[in-house]
mmCIF file of C-alpha atoms and ligand atoms in Angstrom:
data_model
loop_
_atom_site.group_PDB
_atom_site.id
_atom_site.type_symbol
_atom_site.label_atom_id
_atom_site.label_comp_id
_atom_site.label_asym_id
_atom_site.label_seq_id
_atom_site.Cartn_x
_atom_site.Cartn_y
_atom_site.Cartn_z
ATOM 1 C CA MET W 79 100.918 110.083 154.445
ATOM 2 C CA LEU W 80 97.908 107.230 155.182
ATOM 3 C CA THR W 81 94.797 107.220 153.004
ATOM 4 C CA GLU W 82 91.074 106.160 154.422
ATOM 5 C CA GLU W 83 91.963 102.783 152.656
ATOM 6 C CA ASP W 84 95.078 102.715 154.118
ATOM 7 C CA PHE W 85 94.322 103.955 158.517
ATOM 8 C CA LEU W 86 91.733 100.343 157.930
ATOM 9 C CA ARG W 87 94.000 98.408 157.007
ATOM 10 C CA GLU W 88 96.352 98.951 159.680
ATOM 11 C CA ILE W 89 93.844 99.541 162.174
ATOM 12 C CA ARG W 90 92.310 95.700 160.996
ATOM 13 C CA ARG W 91 95.717 94.186 160.507
ATOM 14 C CA ARG W 92 96.591 94.426 163.711
ATOM 15 C CA GLY W 93 92.472 93.032 164.696
ATOM 16 C CA ALA W 94 90.427 95.919 164.782
ATOM 17 C CA LYS W 95 87.883 93.380 161.976
ATOM 18 C CA ARG W 96 84.376 95.160 162.847
ATOM 19 C CA ILE W 97 85.681 98.213 161.358
ATOM 20 C CA ASN W 98 84.943 98.399 157.524
ATOM 21 C CA CYS W 99 85.371 102.037 157.276
ATOM 22 C CA VAL W 100 87.199 104.612 158.504
ATOM 23 C CA ARG W 101 86.715 108.233 158.162
ATOM 24 C CA PHE W 102 89.172 111.679 158.311
ATOM 25 C CA LYS W 103 87.628 114.344 159.770
ATOM 26 C CA ASP W 104 88.869 118.439 160.744
ATOM 27 C CA ASN W 105 86.896 118.392 163.914
ATOM 28 C CA ARG W 106 88.038 121.227 166.247
ATOM 29 C CA SER W 107 86.931 119.131 169.114
ATOM 30 C CA THR W 108 86.624 115.445 168.429
ATOM 31 C CA VAL W 109 90.384 113.361 168.147
ATOM 32 C CA TRP W 110 87.842 109.899 167.164
ATOM 33 C CA SER W 111 84.470 109.256 167.060
ATOM 34 C CA LEU W 112 82.667 105.524 166.288
ATOM 35 C CA THR W 113 79.212 105.004 164.483
ATOM 36 C CA ARG W 114 77.233 102.959 162.258
ATOM 37 C CA ARG W 115 76.939 100.381 165.457
ATOM 38 C CA GLY W 116 80.677 101.117 165.362
ATOM 39 C CA THR W 117 81.565 99.963 162.364
ATOM 40 C CA THR W 118 83.022 103.190 160.656
ATOM 41 C CA LEU W 119 85.039 105.121 162.870
ATOM 42 C CA ASN W 120 85.772 109.061 162.627
ATOM 43 C CA VAL W 121 89.513 110.200 162.476
ATOM 44 C CA HIS W 122 91.011 113.390 163.053
ATOM 45 C CA SER W 123 93.361 113.922 159.932
ATOM 46 C CA ALA W 124 95.683 114.329 161.480
ATOM 47 C CA PHE W 125 96.236 110.983 161.752
ATOM 48 C CA ARG W 126 97.309 110.684 158.514
ATOM 49 C CA ARG W 127 100.537 110.619 160.323
ATOM 50 C CA ALA W 128 100.147 107.993 162.528
ATOM 51 C CA THR W 129 103.125 105.880 164.193
ATOM 52 C CA PRO W 130 102.142 102.237 164.701
ATOM 53 C CA ASP W 131 102.110 102.882 167.792
ATOM 54 C CA ILE W 132 98.868 104.941 167.315
ATOM 55 C CA LEU W 133 97.619 103.228 165.176
ATOM 56 C CA ARG W 134 98.197 99.459 167.605
ATOM 57 C CA ALA W 135 95.667 101.770 169.906
ATOM 58 C CA PHE W 136 92.955 102.202 167.669
ATOM 59 C CA SER W 137 92.415 99.061 166.763
ATOM 60 C CA LYS W 138 91.983 98.667 170.190
ATOM 61 C CA VAL W 139 89.436 100.862 170.821
ATOM 62 C CA ALA W 140 88.172 100.403 167.635
ATOM 63 C CA GLY W 141 87.464 96.144 168.364
ATOM 64 C CA GLU W 142 86.446 97.230 171.761
ATOM 65 C CA GLY W 143 83.650 99.083 170.138
ATOM 66 C CA GLY W 144 84.681 101.481 172.038
ATOM 67 C CA ILE W 145 85.648 102.283 176.120
ATOM 68 C CA ARG W 146 84.826 98.838 177.383
ATOM 69 C CA SER W 147 88.388 98.476 179.219
ATOM 70 C CA ALA W 148 91.376 99.219 181.317
ATOM 71 C CA THR W 149 93.363 97.860 177.994
ATOM 72 C CA SER W 150 91.108 100.624 175.551
ATOM 73 C CA ARG W 151 90.884 103.702 178.283
ATOM 74 C CA ASP W 152 94.983 103.401 178.093
ATOM 75 C CA ALA W 153 94.686 103.058 174.455
ATOM 76 C CA ALA W 154 92.254 106.214 174.245
ATOM 77 C CA GLN W 155 94.532 108.262 176.690
ATOM 78 C CA LEU W 156 97.294 107.394 174.875
ATOM 79 C CA ILE W 157 95.380 108.545 171.114
ATOM 80 C CA SER W 158 93.790 111.955 173.001
ATOM 81 C CA ASP W 159 97.082 112.870 174.018
ATOM 82 C CA TRP W 160 99.438 112.044 171.142
ATOM 83 C CA PRO W 161 100.942 116.035 171.274
ATOM 84 C CA PRO W 162 99.925 115.925 166.529
ATOM 85 C CA VAL W 163 96.947 116.144 167.080
ATOM 86 C CA LYS W 164 96.958 118.012 170.957
ATOM 87 C CA ARG W 165 99.040 120.715 168.453
ATOM 88 C CA ALA W 166 96.637 119.984 164.911
ATOM 89 C CA MET W 167 92.742 120.890 167.454
ATOM 90 C CA GLU W 168 94.822 123.794 168.809
ATOM 91 C CA ARG W 169 95.566 125.760 165.628
ATOM 92 C CA ALA W 170 91.464 124.844 164.240
ATOM 93 C CA ARG W 171 90.208 126.415 167.040
ATOM 94 C CA ARG W 172 92.129 129.534 167.657
ATOM 95 C CA ARG W 173 91.546 129.532 163.215
ATOM 96 C CA HIS W 174 87.634 129.831 163.886
ATOM 97 C CA LEU W 175 88.010 132.350 166.827
ATOM 98 C CA GLU W 176 89.827 134.665 164.571
ATOM 99 C CA ASP W 177 87.373 134.310 161.310
ATOM 100 C CA ALA W 178 84.928 134.670 164.422
ATOM 101 C CA THR W 179 86.370 137.918 165.845
ATOM 102 C CA GLU W 180 86.391 139.587 162.104
ATOM 103 C CA ASN W 181 82.877 138.414 161.597
ATOM 104 C CA GLY W 182 81.217 139.496 164.434
ATOM 105 C CA THR W 183 80.070 136.161 165.328
ATOM 106 C CA ALA W 184 83.823 135.307 167.855
ATOM 107 C CA PRO W 185 81.864 133.821 172.079
ATOM 108 C CA GLY W 186 82.313 135.077 174.628
ATOM 109 C CA THR W 187 78.943 136.652 174.656
ATOM 110 C CA ARG W 188 76.594 136.961 171.986
ATOM 111 C CA CYS W 189 75.561 141.288 171.847
ATOM 112 C CA CYS W 190 71.999 141.943 173.705
ATOM 113 C CA GLY W 191 71.212 144.996 171.669
ATOM 114 C CA THR W 192 69.785 146.570 169.631
ATOM 115 C CA PRO W 193 71.456 148.204 165.800
ATOM 116 C CA GLN W 194 70.900 151.933 167.440
ATOM 117 C CA GLN W 195 72.849 150.602 170.832
ATOM 118 C CA GLN W 196 75.296 148.603 168.865
ATOM 119 C CA THR W 197 76.222 152.582 166.950
ATOM 120 C CA TYR W 198 76.208 153.842 169.614
ATOM 121 C CA LEU W 199 77.974 152.073 171.389
ATOM 122 C CA LYS W 200 81.133 151.326 168.813
ATOM 123 C CA THR W 201 81.034 155.760 168.548
ATOM 124 C CA LEU W 202 81.279 155.735 171.970
ATOM 125 C CA TYR W 203 84.006 153.502 171.752
ATOM 126 C CA ARG W 204 85.495 155.627 168.882
ATOM 127 C CA TYR W 205 84.988 159.230 170.270
ATOM 128 C CA PHE W 206 87.361 157.613 173.667
ATOM 129 C CA ASN W 207 89.597 155.698 171.725
ATOM 130 C CA GLU W 208 90.312 158.451 169.906
ATOM 131 C CA THR W 209 90.298 161.610 172.805
ATOM 132 C CA ARG W 210 91.541 159.437 176.131
ATOM 133 C CA PHE W 211 93.979 156.815 174.685
ATOM 134 C CA ASN W 212 95.364 158.829 172.111
ATOM 135 C CA GLY W 213 94.074 156.459 169.500
ATOM 136 C CA ARG W 214 96.501 153.296 170.632
ATOM 137 C CA LEU W 215 93.066 151.399 170.530
ATOM 138 C CA PRO W 216 92.076 149.556 167.308
ATOM 139 C CA LYS W 217 89.762 151.023 165.264
ATOM 140 C CA ARG W 218 87.279 148.225 165.942
ATOM 141 C CA ILE W 219 86.890 145.618 168.923
ATOM 142 C CA PRO W 220 83.468 144.633 168.979
ATOM 143 C CA VAL W 221 81.864 146.150 171.727
ATOM 144 C CA ARG W 222 78.636 144.109 173.083
ATOM 145 C CA LEU W 223 75.975 144.446 175.469
ATOM 146 C CA ASN W 224 75.140 141.512 178.123
ATOM 147 C CA ASN W 225 71.674 140.706 179.294
ATOM 148 C CA ARG W 226 73.483 137.908 181.961
ATOM 149 C CA MET W 227 75.521 140.206 184.630
ATOM 150 C CA ARG W 228 74.553 139.680 187.809
ATOM 151 C CA SER W 229 77.292 141.619 190.011
ATOM 152 C CA ALA W 230 79.877 142.518 186.862
ATOM 153 C CA LEU W 231 78.871 145.830 185.610
ATOM 154 C CA GLY W 232 81.976 145.217 182.488
ATOM 155 C CA HIS W 233 84.715 142.360 180.911
ATOM 156 C CA MET W 234 86.847 142.174 178.266
ATOM 157 C CA LEU W 235 87.670 138.806 176.843
ATOM 158 C CA PRO W 236 91.005 138.575 176.039
ATOM 159 C CA GLY W 237 93.311 136.539 172.583
ATOM 160 C CA GLU W 238 95.869 134.482 171.478
ATOM 161 C CA ARG W 239 96.969 134.579 168.213
ATOM 162 C CA GLU W 240 99.113 130.963 166.546
ATOM 163 C CA ASP W 241 101.805 133.507 166.585
ATOM 164 C CA GLY W 242 101.415 134.723 170.568
ATOM 165 C CA THR W 243 99.988 138.378 168.946
ATOM 166 C CA ARG W 244 97.176 139.949 171.443
ATOM 167 C CA TYR W 245 94.657 140.867 170.225
ATOM 168 C CA VAL W 246 90.824 141.475 171.818
ATOM 169 C CA VAL W 247 88.005 139.853 171.398
ATOM 170 C CA GLU W 248 85.513 141.779 173.379
ATOM 171 C CA ILE W 249 84.655 144.329 175.357
ATOM 172 C CA ALA W 250 81.475 143.490 176.799
ATOM 173 C CA LEU W 251 79.138 145.599 179.040
ATOM 174 C CA ASN W 252 76.118 145.210 181.537
ATOM 175 C CA VAL W 253 72.803 146.251 179.010
ATOM 176 C CA ASP W 254 71.810 147.995 182.887
ATOM 177 C CA LEU W 255 73.641 150.674 181.454
ATOM 178 C CA MET W 256 72.032 151.427 179.579
ATOM 179 C CA LEU W 257 69.202 152.223 181.610
ATOM 180 C CA THR W 258 68.486 155.912 182.512
ATOM 181 C CA GLY W 259 70.677 157.498 185.799
ATOM 182 C CA ASN W 260 73.141 155.372 185.100
ATOM 183 C CA GLY W 261 75.132 158.125 182.208
ATOM 184 C CA ALA W 262 78.379 158.564 185.026
ATOM 185 C CA GLU W 263 78.598 154.742 185.086
ATOM 186 C CA ARG W 264 78.496 153.029 181.822
ATOM 187 C CA ALA W 265 80.932 155.951 180.295
ATOM 188 C CA ASP W 266 83.194 154.706 183.536
ATOM 189 C CA THR W 267 82.614 150.886 183.493
ATOM 190 C CA LEU W 268 83.770 151.555 179.153
ATOM 191 C CA LEU W 269 86.808 152.992 180.176
ATOM 192 C CA HIS W 270 87.514 150.345 182.543
ATOM 193 C CA GLU W 271 87.342 147.749 180.184
ATOM 194 C CA MET W 272 89.036 150.330 177.299
ATOM 195 C CA ALA W 273 92.480 150.552 179.972
ATOM 196 C CA HIS W 274 92.184 146.638 180.712
ATOM 197 C CA ALA W 275 92.422 145.743 176.321
ATOM 198 C CA ALA W 276 95.172 148.456 176.204
ATOM 199 C CA ASP W 277 97.311 147.316 179.233
ATOM 200 C CA TYR W 278 96.721 143.627 178.170
ATOM 201 C CA LEU W 279 97.642 144.083 174.217
ATOM 202 C CA GLU W 280 100.734 146.581 175.336
ATOM 203 C CA SER W 281 102.478 144.905 178.290
ATOM 204 C CA GLY W 282 100.437 141.069 178.653
ATOM 205 C CA ASN W 283 99.010 142.067 182.455
ATOM 206 C CA ARG W 284 94.704 141.508 183.122
ATOM 207 C CA GLY W 285 93.652 142.410 186.354
ATOM 208 C CA HIS W 286 94.021 145.587 188.308
ATOM 209 C CA GLY W 287 96.992 145.838 188.644
ATOM 210 C CA PRO W 288 100.317 148.990 188.496
ATOM 211 C CA SER W 289 100.276 148.538 184.425
ATOM 212 C CA TRP W 290 96.174 148.563 184.819
ATOM 213 C CA ARG W 291 96.623 151.570 187.028
ATOM 214 C CA VAL W 292 98.240 153.463 185.238
ATOM 215 C CA TRP W 293 95.635 153.897 182.354
ATOM 216 C CA ALA W 294 92.858 154.691 184.310
ATOM 217 C CA LYS W 295 94.434 157.274 185.490
ATOM 218 C CA ARG W 296 95.929 158.505 182.235
ATOM 219 C CA VAL W 297 92.332 157.779 180.449
ATOM 220 C CA GLY W 298 89.828 159.363 183.513
ATOM 221 C CA CYS W 299 88.494 156.282 185.214
ATOM 222 C CA ARG W 300 87.952 154.933 188.605
ATOM 223 C CA PRO W 301 90.922 152.454 189.452
ATOM 224 C CA MET W 302 89.686 150.142 191.444
ATOM 225 C CA THR W 303 87.393 146.353 190.613
ATOM 226 C CA LEU W 304 83.903 146.920 189.605
ATOM 227 C CA TYR W 305 81.064 145.718 191.754
ATOM 228 C CA ASP W 306 78.451 147.071 194.355
ATOM 229 C CA ARG W 307 78.590 149.568 192.042
ATOM 230 C CA PRO W 308 75.286 152.166 192.433
ATOM 231 C CA VAL W 309 73.780 151.607 189.611
ATOM 232 C CA ARG W 310 70.465 151.546 188.223
ATOM 233 C CA PHE W 311 68.361 147.358 186.798
ATOM 234 C CA ARG W 312 66.555 146.383 185.564
ATOM 235 C CA ARG W 313 63.057 145.774 187.709
ATOM 236 C CA ARG W 314 62.726 142.897 185.641
ATOM 237 C CA ARG W 315 65.539 140.594 185.019
ATOM 238 C CA SER W 316 63.456 139.376 181.682
ATOM 239 C CA ASP W 317 62.989 143.158 180.742
ATOM 240 C CA PRO W 318 64.703 144.439 177.668
ATOM 241 C CA VAL W 319 66.701 147.205 177.621
ATOM 242 C CA THR W 320 66.968 148.955 174.550
ATOM 243 C CA ARG W 321 66.604 152.807 175.758
ATOM 244 C CA VAL W 322 69.342 154.254 173.296
ATOM 245 C CA PRO W 323 71.098 156.864 175.829
ATOM 246 C CA PRO W 324 72.892 160.516 174.005
ATOM 247 C CA LEU W 325 76.273 160.347 173.460
ATOM 248 C CA PRO W 326 78.600 162.971 174.872
ATOM 249 C CA PRO W 327 77.275 166.322 173.047
ATOM 250 C CA ALA W 328 81.017 166.874 171.080
ATOM 251 C CA LEU W 329 79.790 163.668 169.780
ATOM 252 C CA ARG W 330 75.631 165.384 168.667
ATOM 253 C CA GLY W 331 74.389 165.084 165.261
ATOM 254 C CA ALA W 332 77.911 163.935 163.930
ATOM 255 C CA ALA W 333 77.178 159.918 164.039
HETATM 256 ZN ZN1 LIG Y 678 88.708 145.010 185.250
#
């Protein structure tokens, strides 16, 4: 394991005389960068285990003050393709995704819904999970409203943990589904996306293939792709949609 001082000494010895400081960083997306007019080299902490050929590549890139020739371009390529750093960054990205999912700030869509709308969706999801899916879905999957979808009415975003287990990052619904007159489409779309979630979690399949259609029929949503359905839309896309539709009769007064 190299310290920052070791790393600095090694690349200076190989010709990168302009560098006077090396910093190890735990970035999710940056393999290396040069700062302070090219005198500080920031490298991903996976490079604590850098091999001699990687140190040589760094000394080329840093010695030229960046990617300025075919030689330094090849060196940079070698660095970013180094398997340990690729694995470390993939791990960091997954960890970030899992944390974000747990505390509700996952990537994908930002929910444009009000707290009341979010409570409504959570309640409806729980209700459908119990009454249509036999409780086979996770107790909580983020169900978000999206005000940017145009033709699509919803989506299910699949995720995979480092150990290979599947999870659902989110289900998102087109916010227009909250408008008056869209009740049937709203229920159908949520069931459609929940069927994708069940299908993905149990079989790993995505899309509208046979295993999804089995779920769709079982839970009672239309076994087809969700496009071009009769659904009411906002007059202007900038209009906020704050309506909270009534819950199914069985749930009224219970939420
Ligand atoms: Zn679908």
